[in-house]
Coordinates of C-alpha atoms in Angstrom, one line a residue:
M155 CA -100.3 138.9 -20.7
L156 CA -96.9 138.5 -22.3
T157 CA -94.8 141.5 -22.9
P158 CA -93.4 142.3 -26.4
E159 CA -90.0 141.2 -25.3
Q160 CA -91.2 137.8 -24.2
I161 CA -93.2 137.3 -27.4
A162 CA -90.0 138.2 -29.4
A163 CA -87.9 135.8 -27.4
A164 CA -90.5 132.9 -27.9
K165 CA -90.6 133.6 -31.6
A166 CA -86.9 133.5 -31.8
R167 CA -86.7 130.1 -30.1
L168 CA -89.4 128.8 -32.4
D169 CA -87.5 130.0 -35.5
K170 CA -84.4 128.5 -34.2
A171 CA -86.1 125.2 -33.7
R172 CA -87.5 125.3 -37.2
G173 CA -84.1 126.1 -38.7
V174 CA -85.1 129.6 -39.9
P175 CA -82.2 132.1 -39.7
P176 CA -82.7 135.2 -37.7
A177 CA -83.8 138.4 -39.4
G178 CA -80.4 140.1 -39.3
A179 CA -78.5 137.1 -40.8
G180 CA -79.0 138.1 -44.5
S181 CA -77.1 141.4 -44.1
G182 CA -73.8 139.6 -44.4
T183 CA -74.8 137.9 -47.7
A184 CA -76.1 141.1 -49.1
G185 CA -72.9 142.9 -48.2
Q186 CA -70.7 140.3 -49.9
P187 CA -71.0 141.8 -53.5
A188 CA -70.1 145.2 -52.1
G189 CA -67.0 143.9 -50.3
R190 CA -66.0 141.9 -53.4
A191 CA -66.3 145.1 -55.6
A192 CA -64.2 147.1 -53.1
R193 CA -61.5 144.4 -53.2
S194 CA -61.5 144.4 -57.0
A195 CA -61.2 148.1 -57.1
A196 CA -58.2 147.9 -54.7
G197 CA -56.5 145.2 -56.9
V198 CA -56.8 142.4 -54.3
P199 CA -57.5 139.0 -55.9
P200 CA -60.7 137.4 -54.8
Q201 CA -60.4 134.6 -52.2
P202 CA -62.1 131.2 -52.8
P203 CA -64.9 130.4 -50.4
A204 CA -64.0 128.3 -47.5
D205 CA -64.9 124.7 -47.9
T206 CA -67.0 123.8 -44.9
G207 CA -68.3 120.5 -46.3
R208 CA -71.8 121.6 -45.9
G209 CA -72.5 123.5 -49.1
P210 CA -74.1 122.2 -52.3
H211 CA -70.7 122.0 -54.1
A212 CA -68.9 120.0 -51.3
K213 CA -66.8 117.0 -52.6
P214 CA -66.6 113.6 -50.9
P215 CA -63.2 112.7 -49.4
T216 CA -60.9 110.7 -51.7
R217 CA -60.3 106.9 -51.0
E218 CA -57.3 104.8 -51.7
P219 CA -57.7 102.1 -54.4
I220 CA -58.2 98.5 -53.3
S221 CA -55.1 96.4 -53.6
I222 CA -54.7 93.1 -55.5
T223 CA -54.0 91.2 -52.3
T224 CA -57.3 92.2 -50.9
W225 CA -59.1 91.0 -54.1
L226 CA -57.3 87.7 -53.9
L227 CA -58.2 87.2 -50.3
V228 CA -61.9 87.9 -51.0
A229 CA -61.8 85.5 -54.0
M230 CA -60.3 82.7 -51.8
I231 CA -63.0 83.3 -49.1
L232 CA -65.8 83.1 -51.7
A233 CA -64.3 79.9 -53.2
V234 CA -64.2 78.2 -49.7
I235 CA -67.8 79.3 -49.0
W236 CA -69.0 77.9 -52.4
Y237 CA -67.2 74.6 -51.9
L238 CA -68.8 74.1 -48.5
A239 CA -72.3 75.2 -49.5
K240 CA -72.4 73.7 -53.0
P241 CA -75.2 71.2 -53.6
A242 CA -74.0 67.5 -53.3
N243 CA -73.9 65.3 -56.4
E244 CA -77.2 63.4 -56.6
Q245 CA -75.6 60.1 -57.7
E246 CA -73.1 60.2 -54.9
R247 CA -75.9 60.7 -52.4
I248 CA -77.8 57.7 -53.8
D249 CA -74.6 55.6 -53.7
K250 CA -74.4 56.4 -50.0
H251 CA -77.9 55.2 -49.5
V252 CA -77.0 51.9 -51.2
D253 CA -73.9 51.5 -48.9
K254 CA -76.0 52.3 -45.8
A255 CA -78.7 49.8 -46.8
I256 CA -76.0 47.0 -47.3
A257 CA -74.5 47.9 -43.9
L258 CA -77.9 47.7 -42.2
M259 CA -78.6 44.3 -43.7
A260 CA -75.2 43.0 -42.3
D261 CA -76.7 43.7 -38.9
C262 CA -80.0 42.2 -39.8
K263 CA -81.9 45.5 -39.6
L264 CA -84.4 44.8 -42.3
D265 CA -86.8 47.6 -41.7
A266 CA -84.1 50.3 -41.7
A267 CA -82.6 48.8 -44.9
R268 CA -86.0 48.9 -46.7
A269 CA -86.5 52.5 -45.6
E270 CA -83.2 53.4 -47.3
V271 CA -84.4 51.7 -50.5
A272 CA -87.6 53.7 -50.3
A273 CA -85.5 56.9 -49.9
M274 CA -83.5 55.8 -53.0
R275 CA -86.7 55.5 -55.1
A276 CA -87.8 58.9 -53.9
A277 CA -84.5 60.3 -55.0
K278 CA -85.0 58.8 -58.5
A279 CA -82.2 56.2 -58.2
T280 CA -81.2 54.3 -61.3
D281 CA -82.3 50.7 -61.9
L282 CA -78.8 49.4 -61.3
Q283 CA -78.6 51.1 -57.9
L284 CA -82.0 49.7 -56.9
K285 CA -81.1 46.2 -58.1
K286 CA -77.9 46.3 -56.1
A287 CA -79.7 47.2 -52.9
N288 CA -82.5 44.7 -53.5
E289 CA -80.0 41.9 -54.2
A290 CA -78.2 42.7 -51.0
I291 CA -81.4 42.6 -49.0
S292 CA -82.6 39.3 -50.6
G293 CA -79.2 37.7 -49.9
A294 CA -79.1 38.7 -46.3
V295 CA -82.7 37.7 -45.4
K296 CA -81.7 34.0 -45.4
N297 CA -78.7 34.5 -43.2
C298 CA -80.7 36.7 -40.8
E299 CA -83.3 33.9 -40.5
M300 CA -80.6 31.4 -39.8
R301 CA -79.1 33.6 -37.1
R302 CA -82.5 34.0 -35.5
Q303 CA -83.1 30.2 -35.5
R304 CA -79.6 29.6 -34.1
A305 CA -80.2 32.1 -31.3
K306 CA -83.5 30.4 -30.4
A307 CA -81.9 26.9 -30.5
W308 CA -79.0 28.1 -28.4
T309 CA -81.3 29.6 -25.8
D310 CA -83.2 26.2 -25.5
L311 CA -79.9 24.3 -25.4
T312 CA -78.4 26.4 -22.6
A313 CA -81.2 25.5 -20.3
A314 CA -80.9 21.8 -21.1
L315 CA -77.1 22.0 -20.6
E316 CA -77.5 23.6 -17.2
S317 CA -80.0 21.0 -16.1
A318 CA -77.8 18.1 -17.3
L319 CA -74.8 19.4 -15.4
Q320 CA -76.8 19.9 -12.3
S321 CA -78.1 16.3 -12.5
G322 CA -74.6 14.9 -13.2
A323 CA -75.4 13.8 -16.7
V324 CA -72.2 15.1 -18.2
E325 CA -72.2 12.7 -21.2
R326 CA -75.7 13.8 -22.2
A327 CA -74.6 17.5 -22.1
D328 CA -71.6 16.7 -24.1
A329 CA -73.6 14.9 -26.8
R330 CA -76.2 17.7 -27.1
L331 CA -73.5 20.3 -27.4
S332 CA -71.7 18.3 -30.0
A333 CA -74.9 17.9 -32.1
F334 CA -75.5 21.7 -31.9
T335 CA -72.0 22.5 -33.0
R336 CA -72.3 20.2 -36.0
K337 CA -75.5 21.8 -37.1
W338 CA -74.9 25.5 -36.4
G339 CA -71.1 25.7 -36.1
P340 CA -69.0 26.7 -33.1
D341 CA -68.6 30.2 -31.6
D342 CA -67.2 31.6 -28.4
A343 CA -70.3 30.5 -26.4
T344 CA -70.1 26.9 -27.5
R345 CA -66.3 26.8 -26.8
D346 CA -66.9 28.1 -23.3
W347 CA -69.5 25.4 -22.7
D348 CA -67.1 22.8 -24.1
K349 CA -64.5 23.8 -21.6
R350 CA -67.0 23.6 -18.7
I351 CA -68.1 20.1 -19.7
D352 CA -64.5 19.0 -20.1
I353 CA -63.7 20.3 -16.6
R354 CA -66.7 18.5 -15.1
K355 CA -65.7 15.2 -16.9
A356 CA -62.1 15.6 -15.6
E357 CA -63.3 16.2 -12.1
R358 CA -65.6 13.2 -12.2
L359 CA -62.8 11.0 -13.5
L360 CA -60.5 12.2 -10.7
D361 CA -63.1 11.6 -8.1
E362 CA -63.3 8.0 -9.3
A363 CA -59.5 7.8 -9.3
D364 CA -59.6 8.8 -5.6
A365 CA -62.0 6.0 -4.9
C366 CA -59.7 3.6 -6.8
L367 CA -56.8 4.8 -4.7
K368 CA -58.7 4.1 -1.5
K369 CA -59.3 0.6 -2.7
S370 CA -55.6 0.3 -3.7
D371 CA -56.6 -0.6 -7.2
S372 CA -53.7 0.5 -9.4
T373 CA -55.4 -0.6 -12.7
C374 CA -58.5 1.4 -12.0
L375 CA -56.5 4.4 -10.9
E376 CA -54.3 4.3 -14.0
T377 CA -57.3 4.1 -16.3
R378 CA -59.0 7.2 -14.7
L379 CA -55.8 9.2 -14.8
V380 CA -55.2 8.5 -18.5
A381 CA -58.7 9.5 -19.4
A382 CA -58.4 12.7 -17.4
E383 CA -55.1 13.6 -19.0
K384 CA -56.6 13.2 -22.5
L385 CA -58.9 16.1 -21.7
Q386 CA -55.9 18.4 -21.2
R387 CA -57.5 20.8 -18.7
A388 CA -55.1 23.0 -16.8
E389 CA -57.7 23.5 -14.0
V390 CA -57.2 19.9 -12.7
A391 CA -53.4 19.6 -13.5
D392 CA -52.5 19.7 -9.8
R393 CA -54.9 16.9 -8.8
I394 CA -53.6 14.8 -11.7
R395 CA -50.0 15.3 -10.5
S396 CA -50.8 14.4 -6.9
L397 CA -52.7 11.3 -8.0
R398 CA -49.8 10.3 -10.3
E399 CA -47.5 10.5 -7.3
A400 CA -49.9 8.4 -5.2
L401 CA -50.1 5.8 -8.0
S402 CA -46.3 5.6 -8.1
R403 CA -46.2 4.9 -4.4
L404 CA -48.9 2.3 -4.7
L405 CA -47.1 0.5 -7.4
E406 CA -43.9 0.5 -5.4
S407 CA -45.6 -1.0 -2.4
T408 CA -47.2 -3.6 -4.6
V409 CA -43.9 -4.6 -6.1
L410 CA -42.3 -4.9 -2.6
E411 CA -45.2 -7.1 -1.5
Q412 CA -44.7 -9.3 -4.5
K413 CA -41.0 -9.8 -3.8
S414 CA -41.6 -11.0 -0.3
P415 CA -41.9 -14.9 -0.1
P416 CA -45.5 -16.1 0.4
A417 CA -46.2 -17.9 3.7
L418 CA -47.1 -21.6 3.1
G419 CA -49.5 -23.5 5.2
N420 CA -48.4 -25.8 8.0
E421 CA -50.1 -28.9 6.6
P422 CA -47.7 -31.7 5.7
P423 CA -47.6 -32.6 2.0
R424 CA -50.0 -35.3 1.1
S425 CA -48.6 -38.4 -0.4
V426 CA -49.9 -40.4 -3.3
P427 CA -51.5 -43.7 -2.3
Q428 CA -49.5 -46.7 -3.3
R429 CA -50.8 -49.2 -5.7
E430 CA -50.7 -52.9 -5.0
V431 CA -48.2 -54.6 -7.3
P432 CA -47.0 -58.1 -7.6
R433 CA -44.3 -59.1 -5.2
E434 CA -41.8 -59.9 -7.8
T435 CA -41.9 -56.3 -9.1
P436 CA -39.8 -54.0 -7.1
R437 CA -41.6 -51.1 -5.5
E438 CA -40.6 -47.6 -6.3
T439 CA -40.0 -45.1 -3.6
P440 CA -43.1 -42.8 -3.5
R441 CA -42.5 -39.1 -4.1
P442 CA -44.2 -36.4 -2.1
A443 CA -47.0 -34.6 -4.0
P444 CA -46.5 -30.8 -4.6
P445 CA -48.4 -28.5 -2.3
V446 CA -51.8 -27.4 -3.6
I447 CA -52.2 -23.6 -3.6
S448 CA -55.8 -22.5 -3.7
T449 CA -56.9 -19.5 -5.8
A450 CA -60.3 -19.2 -4.2
P451 CA -59.6 -15.9 -2.4
Q452 CA -58.3 -14.3 -5.6
V453 CA -61.3 -15.4 -7.5
S454 CA -63.7 -14.1 -4.9
Q455 CA -61.9 -10.8 -4.7
A456 CA -62.1 -10.4 -8.5
A457 CA -65.8 -11.2 -8.5
A458 CA -66.4 -8.6 -5.7
Q459 CA -64.6 -5.9 -7.7
A460 CA -66.5 -6.9 -10.8
R461 CA -69.8 -6.5 -9.0
K462 CA -68.7 -3.2 -7.6
I463 CA -67.7 -1.8 -11.0
L464 CA -70.9 -3.3 -12.5
S465 CA -73.0 -1.5 -10.0
D466 CA -71.2 1.8 -10.7
A467 CA -71.8 1.2 -14.5
E468 CA -75.5 0.6 -13.9
R469 CA -75.7 3.8 -11.9
E470 CA -74.0 5.8 -14.7
L471 CA -76.4 4.2 -17.2
N472 CA -79.5 5.2 -15.2
Q473 CA -78.2 8.8 -15.0
G474 CA -77.7 8.9 -18.8
N475 CA -73.9 8.9 -18.7
Y476 CA -73.6 6.2 -21.4
K477 CA -70.0 6.7 -22.2
S478 CA -69.0 6.4 -18.6
A479 CA -71.1 3.3 -18.3
M480 CA -69.4 1.8 -21.4
D481 CA -65.9 2.5 -19.9
K482 CA -66.8 0.9 -16.6
A483 CA -68.3 -2.2 -18.2
E484 CA -65.3 -2.5 -20.5
I485 CA -62.9 -2.4 -17.5
C486 CA -65.1 -5.0 -15.7
A487 CA -65.1 -7.4 -18.7
T488 CA -61.4 -7.0 -19.8
M489 CA -59.4 -6.3 -16.6
I490 CA -61.3 -7.4 -13.6
D491 CA -63.4 -10.4 -14.6
V492 CA -62.5 -11.4 -18.1
G493 CA -65.4 -12.5 -20.2
N494 CA -68.1 -11.6 -17.6
R495 CA -71.4 -11.8 -19.4
E496 CA -73.1 -9.2 -17.3
C497 CA -70.4 -6.7 -17.9
L498 CA -70.4 -7.4 -21.7
G499 CA -74.2 -7.2 -21.8
L500 CA -74.2 -3.8 -19.9
K501 CA -71.6 -2.5 -22.3
Q502 CA -73.6 -3.4 -25.4
R503 CA -76.7 -1.8 -23.9
A504 CA -74.8 1.4 -23.1
E505 CA -73.4 1.5 -26.6
R506 CA -76.9 1.0 -28.1
L507 CA -78.4 3.8 -26.0
N508 CA -75.5 6.1 -26.8
R509 CA -76.1 5.6 -30.6
E510 CA -79.8 6.2 -30.2
M511 CA -79.3 9.3 -28.2
L512 CA -76.8 10.8 -30.7
R513 CA -79.3 10.2 -33.6
C514 CA -82.1 11.7 -31.5
V515 CA -80.2 14.9 -30.6
A516 CA -78.9 15.3 -34.2
S517 CA -82.5 15.2 -35.5
G518 CA -83.5 18.1 -33.2
A519 CA -85.6 16.0 -30.8
D520 CA -85.2 15.6 -27.0
W521 CA -83.8 12.6 -25.3
I522 CA -85.8 12.0 -22.1
N523 CA -85.8 8.8 -19.9
D524 CA -83.8 6.8 -22.5
R525 CA -86.3 7.6 -25.2
C526 CA -86.4 10.1 -28.1
Q527 CA -89.3 12.4 -27.8

C-alpha cells in the first residue's frame, strides 16, 4: 500500500499535468488587496501590473505600416501573372487554326488539314474563316494530285533511264527525259540525269573519235570532236584537248604528204596512132599523150569507208540510238561517198523512227523494239 506522502506526491503530479495550481498558490492573490491597502496608507502610489503577455488584457505587438514601394511591387507581379494566365482571344486562336491548315496543305497533308477545319467548327469559327480554310484545301488538292502523279511517273522513268544507259541506248534515254521535262517541268533530279546523259554522249563521241584517229580519218575525228564540244561537259575536257592535239598532228602530217611529189609509173607514155593521109598533105609531128592517172584505189578506199560507217550506223539504229545513226549516215552520204543511196536511205529511216519515238514518249506510252506500245 501507498503511504500518504506517496499519494500526495502522485496527486500533485496529476494536478500539475492538468494545469491545476497547487493549493498554496492562491495565498498570494488573496494577500494582494492587503498589501495594496498598506501601500496606500503609507502614501506609496500603486504600481501597474507587470505585462507578461499572457493575461487577458495583453496587447499585440505593433507593426510598421507597408510602404508604397511594396504595394507597387505587388501590383506589378499581379499584372504579370494576369497577362500570362489570361484567356486567349477566341478569334486569334481560330485564325491560328486557319494558318496551320493552309501550311499543312502546302505539304499535302490533307488529313491533318481537315482535322484543323473540324477543330475550327468545334470552336464556332465564322463562315469567313471556314470559307478561307476550305478554299485553301480545294485549291491544294489538285496540286497535290499532280505532285503524286509526277512522283510516280519519275519512279517509272528512273528505271527506264537506268536500263537505257546500261544497254547503251543514250539517245533513247535522252528522248524520254526530254519528254518528261516538257510534261512535268524540270527539277534538280532531272537536271542531274541530264548531266549524266550528256556525259555518256560525250564519252561515246570521244570513243568514236579515238577510232577515227586510229584510221587517220581527220574528217571523222573533227566531226566527233565538234559534237562533243557542243555538250560543254568539263568531265571530258582533258580528252577533248588531247584529241585536238592529235588532230593537229594528223593534219600536219597530211599536209606534208600532199606537198611531196607523187611517184609516177615507169611505163612510157602511149602515143596516139597516126592516121593515114594523102601523100600530098604534110604529116604533123605526133605529140605524146598525157599520162593516165587512175583513181581506182581512191574510189575503192571511199567505198570501204562508206561501208564501215554504214555498218556503224546500222548498229546504232538497232540499239535505238537514232540520232547517232542519223549523224553517221549523213557523214557517209555527204563526206565519204557523196550521194550513196544506202546511206541516204538509212538516214531517212533513222529520222522517221526518231520522230515516231518522240511522239510515242510524249503521249506517255513505251517505245519498245522500234514500236510504240
